[in-house]
Amino acid sequence: MKLARIETDDGVQTGEYVDGGVTTDDGERYEQGEYDLLAPCEPSALFCVGRNFGAKVEQMGYDVPDEPDFFIKPPVSVISHGAPIEYPEWTDELTYAGELAVVVGEECHELDESEVDDALLGYTIMNDLDALDQEGRTARKAFDGSGPLGPYVETDADVSDMDMWTDINGERRQEATTAQMFFTPREIVAFLSQRFTFRPGDVISFGSPANPGLVESGDEIEITYEGVGTLRNTVE
């Protein structure tokens, strides 16, 4: 099931996305053109894991981590599928990172790996935008609009060996599989839950493969995780 949040003439609605339309929780059907797709959740925080793919570690010259390496983006990072990415005036080196992410379904803390699946709503996609010429992760990654998210939440996905790819203006820039992660999604969620209390709608992302090249105004970024969907945004 694909769960979507949409803006309609009747306000914000949630429901199931099927064949371009959304059937809301109260049974109302909205066809394409009758709604605007919103980010699929409203997180209190986005917990982002880095250095989780071998090619990425090699690209950036990092050491292989002994445990998940993480940072946090604030809610103002979130923009929806299809929303324009504003190129920040204060950077000349903006890049992208196609990441699988999960949306938390219930408040939870101190989970064992065996408990993780029951606490999750489903999977979505995040673009971890990065201003490479800034100092420190917060300055580089936690700015307004730095976390495009969507297009919806897939509640039934096997993420153990999922293909992914990122295209910039139709050119393939990233290609990998989730089997190449150092830490699995379940391991990461359980690890972070020892430190944080997750609330419904919070997002946890699992890192990106190597991402060669920068983006410029006018570039279209398409990130696909097979079985989850395609997140598409254009840089302004």
CSV table of C-alpha atoms in Angstrom, one decimal:
chain,number,residue,atom,x,y,z
A,1,MET,CA,0.0,0.0,0.0
A,2,LYS,CA,1.2,3.5,-0.9
A,3,LEU,CA,0.1,6.1,1.6
A,4,ALA,CA,0.0,9.8,0.5
A,5,ARG,CA,-0.6,13.2,2.1
A,6,ILE,CA,-2.4,15.6,-0.3
A,7,GLU,CA,-3.7,19.2,-0.3
A,8,THR,CA,-7.2,19.5,-1.6
A,9,ASP,CA,-10.0,22.1,-1.6
A,10,ASP,CA,-11.2,20.4,1.6
A,11,GLY,CA,-7.8,20.7,3.3
A,12,VAL,CA,-5.0,18.3,4.0
A,13,GLN,CA,-6.0,14.6,3.5
A,14,THR,CA,-4.3,11.3,3.9
A,15,GLY,CA,-5.1,8.1,2.0
A,16,GLU,CA,-4.0,5.4,-0.4
A,17,TYR,CA,-2.4,6.3,-3.7
A,18,VAL,CA,-3.4,4.1,-6.6
A,19,ASP,CA,-3.0,4.7,-10.3
A,20,GLY,CA,-2.5,8.5,-9.9
A,21,GLY,CA,-5.5,9.0,-7.6
A,22,VAL,CA,-5.8,9.0,-3.8
A,23,THR,CA,-8.7,7.5,-1.8
A,24,THR,CA,-8.7,9.2,1.5
A,25,ASP,CA,-9.3,7.6,4.9
A,26,ASP,CA,-12.9,8.7,4.8
A,27,GLY,CA,-13.5,7.1,1.4
A,28,GLU,CA,-13.3,10.3,-0.8
A,29,ARG,CA,-11.5,9.8,-4.2
A,30,TYR,CA,-9.3,12.5,-5.6
A,31,GLU,CA,-8.0,12.1,-9.1
A,32,GLN,CA,-4.8,13.5,-10.5
A,33,GLY,CA,-5.2,17.2,-10.9
A,34,GLU,CA,-7.6,17.5,-8.0
A,35,TYR,CA,-4.9,17.6,-5.4
A,36,ASP,CA,-1.3,18.6,-4.7
A,37,LEU,CA,1.0,15.9,-3.3
A,38,LEU,CA,2.6,16.9,0.0
A,39,ALA,CA,5.5,15.3,1.8
A,40,PRO,CA,4.2,12.0,3.1
A,41,CYS,CA,4.7,12.8,6.8
A,42,GLU,CA,5.4,15.7,9.2
A,43,PRO,CA,8.5,14.7,11.1
A,44,SER,CA,9.7,16.3,14.3
A,45,ALA,CA,13.2,15.4,13.1
A,46,LEU,CA,15.0,13.5,10.3
A,47,PHE,CA,17.7,11.2,11.6
A,48,CYS,CA,20.2,10.6,8.8
A,49,VAL,CA,22.9,8.0,8.6
A,50,GLY,CA,26.1,8.6,6.7
A,51,ARG,CA,29.0,6.5,5.6
A,52,ASN,CA,26.8,3.4,5.1
A,53,PHE,CA,27.9,2.4,1.6
A,54,GLY,CA,31.4,1.2,0.7
A,55,ALA,CA,31.6,3.3,-2.5
A,56,LYS,CA,30.6,6.4,-0.6
A,57,VAL,CA,33.3,5.8,2.1
A,58,GLU,CA,35.9,5.3,-0.6
A,59,GLN,CA,34.7,8.4,-2.5
A,60,MET,CA,34.9,10.7,0.5
A,61,GLY,CA,38.0,9.2,2.1
A,62,TYR,CA,36.2,8.2,5.3
A,63,ASP,CA,37.0,5.3,7.6
A,64,VAL,CA,34.5,2.5,7.8
A,65,PRO,CA,32.4,3.2,10.9
A,66,ASP,CA,32.2,0.7,13.8
A,67,GLU,CA,28.6,1.8,14.4
A,68,PRO,CA,26.1,3.9,12.5
A,69,ASP,CA,27.3,7.5,12.0
A,70,PHE,CA,24.4,9.9,12.2
A,71,PHE,CA,23.3,13.5,12.1
A,72,ILE,CA,19.9,15.3,12.3
A,73,LYS,CA,18.0,17.5,9.9
A,74,PRO,CA,15.2,19.8,11.3
A,75,PRO,CA,11.6,19.8,10.0
A,76,VAL,CA,12.2,22.9,7.9
A,77,SER,CA,14.4,20.6,5.7
A,78,VAL,CA,11.4,18.8,4.3
A,79,ILE,CA,10.0,19.7,0.9
A,80,SER,CA,7.7,17.5,-1.2
A,81,HIS,CA,8.0,15.4,-4.3
A,82,GLY,CA,7.8,17.9,-7.3
A,83,ALA,CA,8.6,21.0,-5.2
A,84,PRO,CA,11.4,23.2,-6.5
A,85,ILE,CA,14.8,23.0,-4.7
A,86,GLU,CA,16.0,26.5,-4.1
A,87,TYR,CA,19.8,26.7,-4.7
A,88,PRO,CA,21.2,28.5,-1.6
A,89,GLU,CA,22.9,31.8,-2.3
A,90,TRP,CA,25.7,31.0,0.2
A,91,THR,CA,27.1,27.9,-1.5
A,92,ASP,CA,28.7,27.1,-4.9
A,93,GLU,CA,28.9,23.4,-4.4
A,94,LEU,CA,25.5,21.8,-4.0
A,95,THR,CA,25.2,18.0,-4.4
A,96,TYR,CA,22.6,15.3,-3.9
A,97,ALA,CA,22.3,11.9,-2.2
A,98,GLY,CA,19.6,9.4,-3.0
A,99,GLU,CA,18.6,7.7,0.2
A,100,LEU,CA,16.1,5.1,1.3
A,101,ALA,CA,14.2,6.3,4.4
A,102,VAL,CA,11.6,5.0,6.8
A,103,VAL,CA,8.7,6.7,8.5
A,104,VAL,CA,8.0,5.9,12.1
A,105,GLY,CA,4.4,4.7,12.8
A,106,GLU,CA,4.3,5.0,16.6
A,107,GLU,CA,6.1,6.5,19.5
A,108,CYS,CA,9.0,4.2,20.4
A,109,HIS,CA,12.2,4.0,22.3
A,110,GLU,CA,14.9,1.3,23.0
A,111,LEU,CA,13.8,-1.1,20.4
A,112,ASP,CA,15.3,-4.5,19.8
A,113,GLU,CA,15.9,-5.4,16.1
A,114,SER,CA,13.0,-7.9,16.4
A,115,GLU,CA,10.6,-5.0,17.4
A,116,VAL,CA,11.6,-2.6,14.7
A,117,ASP,CA,9.2,-3.6,11.9
A,118,ASP,CA,6.1,-3.3,14.2
A,119,ALA,CA,7.1,0.3,15.0
A,120,LEU,CA,7.4,1.5,11.4
A,121,LEU,CA,4.8,2.9,9.0
A,122,GLY,CA,6.7,2.2,5.8
A,123,TYR,CA,9.5,3.3,3.5
A,124,THR,CA,10.0,6.4,1.4
A,125,ILE,CA,12.8,8.3,-0.4
A,126,MET,CA,14.9,11.3,0.7
A,127,ASN,CA,17.4,13.5,-1.2
A,128,ASP,CA,20.1,14.5,1.4
A,129,LEU,CA,21.2,17.7,-0.2
A,130,ASP,CA,24.7,18.8,0.8
A,131,ALA,CA,26.4,22.2,0.4
A,132,LEU,CA,29.9,20.8,0.3
A,133,ASP,CA,31.8,24.0,0.7
A,134,GLN,CA,30.4,24.7,4.1
A,135,GLU,CA,32.1,23.8,7.4
A,136,GLY,CA,30.4,21.0,9.5
A,137,ARG,CA,27.5,18.8,8.9
A,138,THR,CA,24.8,21.1,10.3
A,139,ALA,CA,25.9,24.0,7.9
A,140,ARG,CA,26.2,21.6,5.0
A,141,LYS,CA,23.1,19.5,5.4
A,142,ALA,CA,20.5,21.0,7.7
A,143,PHE,CA,19.3,24.1,5.8
A,144,ASP,CA,15.8,24.9,4.7
A,145,GLY,CA,14.7,22.6,1.9
A,146,SER,CA,17.7,20.3,2.2
A,147,GLY,CA,15.5,17.1,2.6
A,148,PRO,CA,13.1,16.5,-0.3
A,149,LEU,CA,11.0,13.6,0.8
A,150,GLY,CA,8.4,11.4,-0.9
A,151,PRO,CA,6.5,10.8,-3.0
A,152,TYR,CA,4.6,8.5,-0.6
A,153,VAL,CA,5.1,5.8,2.0
A,154,GLU,CA,5.2,2.2,0.8
A,155,THR,CA,4.0,0.0,3.6
A,156,ASP,CA,5.1,-3.3,2.1
A,157,ALA,CA,8.7,-3.3,0.8
A,158,ASP,CA,11.6,-5.8,1.0
A,159,VAL,CA,14.6,-3.6,1.6
A,160,SER,CA,17.2,-6.4,2.0
A,161,ASP,CA,18.4,-6.2,-1.6
A,162,MET,CA,16.6,-3.3,-3.3
A,163,ASP,CA,18.0,-1.7,-6.4
A,164,MET,CA,18.3,2.1,-6.5
A,165,TRP,CA,19.5,4.6,-9.0
A,166,THR,CA,19.6,8.4,-9.4
A,167,ASP,CA,19.4,10.3,-12.7
A,168,ILE,CA,20.3,13.9,-13.2
A,169,ASN,CA,18.7,15.3,-16.4
A,170,GLY,CA,18.3,11.7,-17.5
A,171,GLU,CA,22.0,10.8,-16.9
A,172,ARG,CA,22.6,7.9,-14.5
A,173,ARG,CA,24.7,9.2,-11.6
A,174,GLN,CA,24.1,6.7,-8.8
A,175,GLU,CA,23.4,2.9,-9.0
A,176,ALA,CA,23.6,0.5,-6.1
A,177,THR,CA,21.6,-2.0,-4.0
A,178,THR,CA,20.7,-1.8,-0.4
A,179,ALA,CA,22.6,-5.1,0.1
A,180,GLN,CA,25.7,-3.0,0.0
A,181,MET,CA,24.9,-1.1,3.2
A,182,PHE,CA,27.2,-1.7,6.1
A,183,PHE,CA,24.3,-1.5,8.6
A,184,THR,CA,20.8,-2.7,7.7
A,185,PRO,CA,17.7,-0.5,8.2
A,186,ARG,CA,16.6,-2.6,11.2
A,187,GLU,CA,20.1,-2.3,12.8
A,188,ILE,CA,20.1,1.4,12.3
A,189,VAL,CA,16.6,2.0,13.7
A,190,ALA,CA,17.3,-0.2,16.8
A,191,PHE,CA,20.7,1.6,17.4
A,192,LEU,CA,19.2,5.1,17.1
A,193,SER,CA,16.2,4.2,19.3
A,194,GLN,CA,18.6,3.6,22.2
A,195,ARG,CA,19.4,7.4,22.1
A,196,PHE,CA,16.2,9.0,20.9
A,197,THR,CA,12.5,8.6,21.4
A,198,PHE,CA,10.9,8.5,18.0
A,199,ARG,CA,7.5,10.0,17.3
A,200,PRO,CA,5.0,9.1,14.6
A,201,GLY,CA,6.0,10.7,11.4
A,202,ASP,CA,9.7,10.9,12.2
A,203,VAL,CA,12.1,9.9,9.4
A,204,ILE,CA,15.2,7.8,9.5
A,205,SER,CA,17.4,7.6,6.4
A,206,PHE,CA,20.0,5.0,5.7
A,207,GLY,CA,22.8,6.7,3.7
A,208,SER,CA,23.7,7.1,0.0
A,209,PRO,CA,26.0,5.4,-2.5
A,210,ALA,CA,28.7,7.5,-4.1
A,211,ASN,CA,27.2,10.5,-5.8
A,212,PRO,CA,29.6,12.0,-8.4
A,213,GLY,CA,29.1,15.6,-9.5
A,214,LEU,CA,27.3,18.7,-8.4
A,215,VAL,CA,23.9,20.1,-9.4
A,216,GLU,CA,23.1,23.5,-10.9
A,217,SER,CA,20.0,25.5,-11.4
A,218,GLY,CA,17.7,23.8,-13.9
A,219,ASP,CA,18.8,20.3,-13.1
A,220,GLU,CA,16.2,17.6,-12.6
A,221,ILE,CA,17.0,15.0,-9.9
A,222,GLU,CA,15.2,11.7,-10.0
A,223,ILE,CA,15.9,9.1,-7.3
A,224,THR,CA,14.4,5.7,-7.6
A,225,TYR,CA,14.3,2.9,-5.0
A,226,GLU,CA,12.7,-0.2,-6.7
A,227,GLY,CA,9.4,-1.1,-5.0
A,228,VAL,CA,9.2,2.2,-3.2
A,229,GLY,CA,8.9,4.9,-6.0
A,230,THR,CA,10.7,7.8,-7.6
A,231,LEU,CA,11.3,11.1,-5.9
A,232,ARG,CA,11.6,13.9,-8.5
A,233,ASN,CA,12.6,17.6,-7.9
A,234,THR,CA,14.1,20.4,-10.0
A,235,VAL,CA,16.8,22.8,-8.8
A,236,GLU,CA,15.8,26.5,-9.2
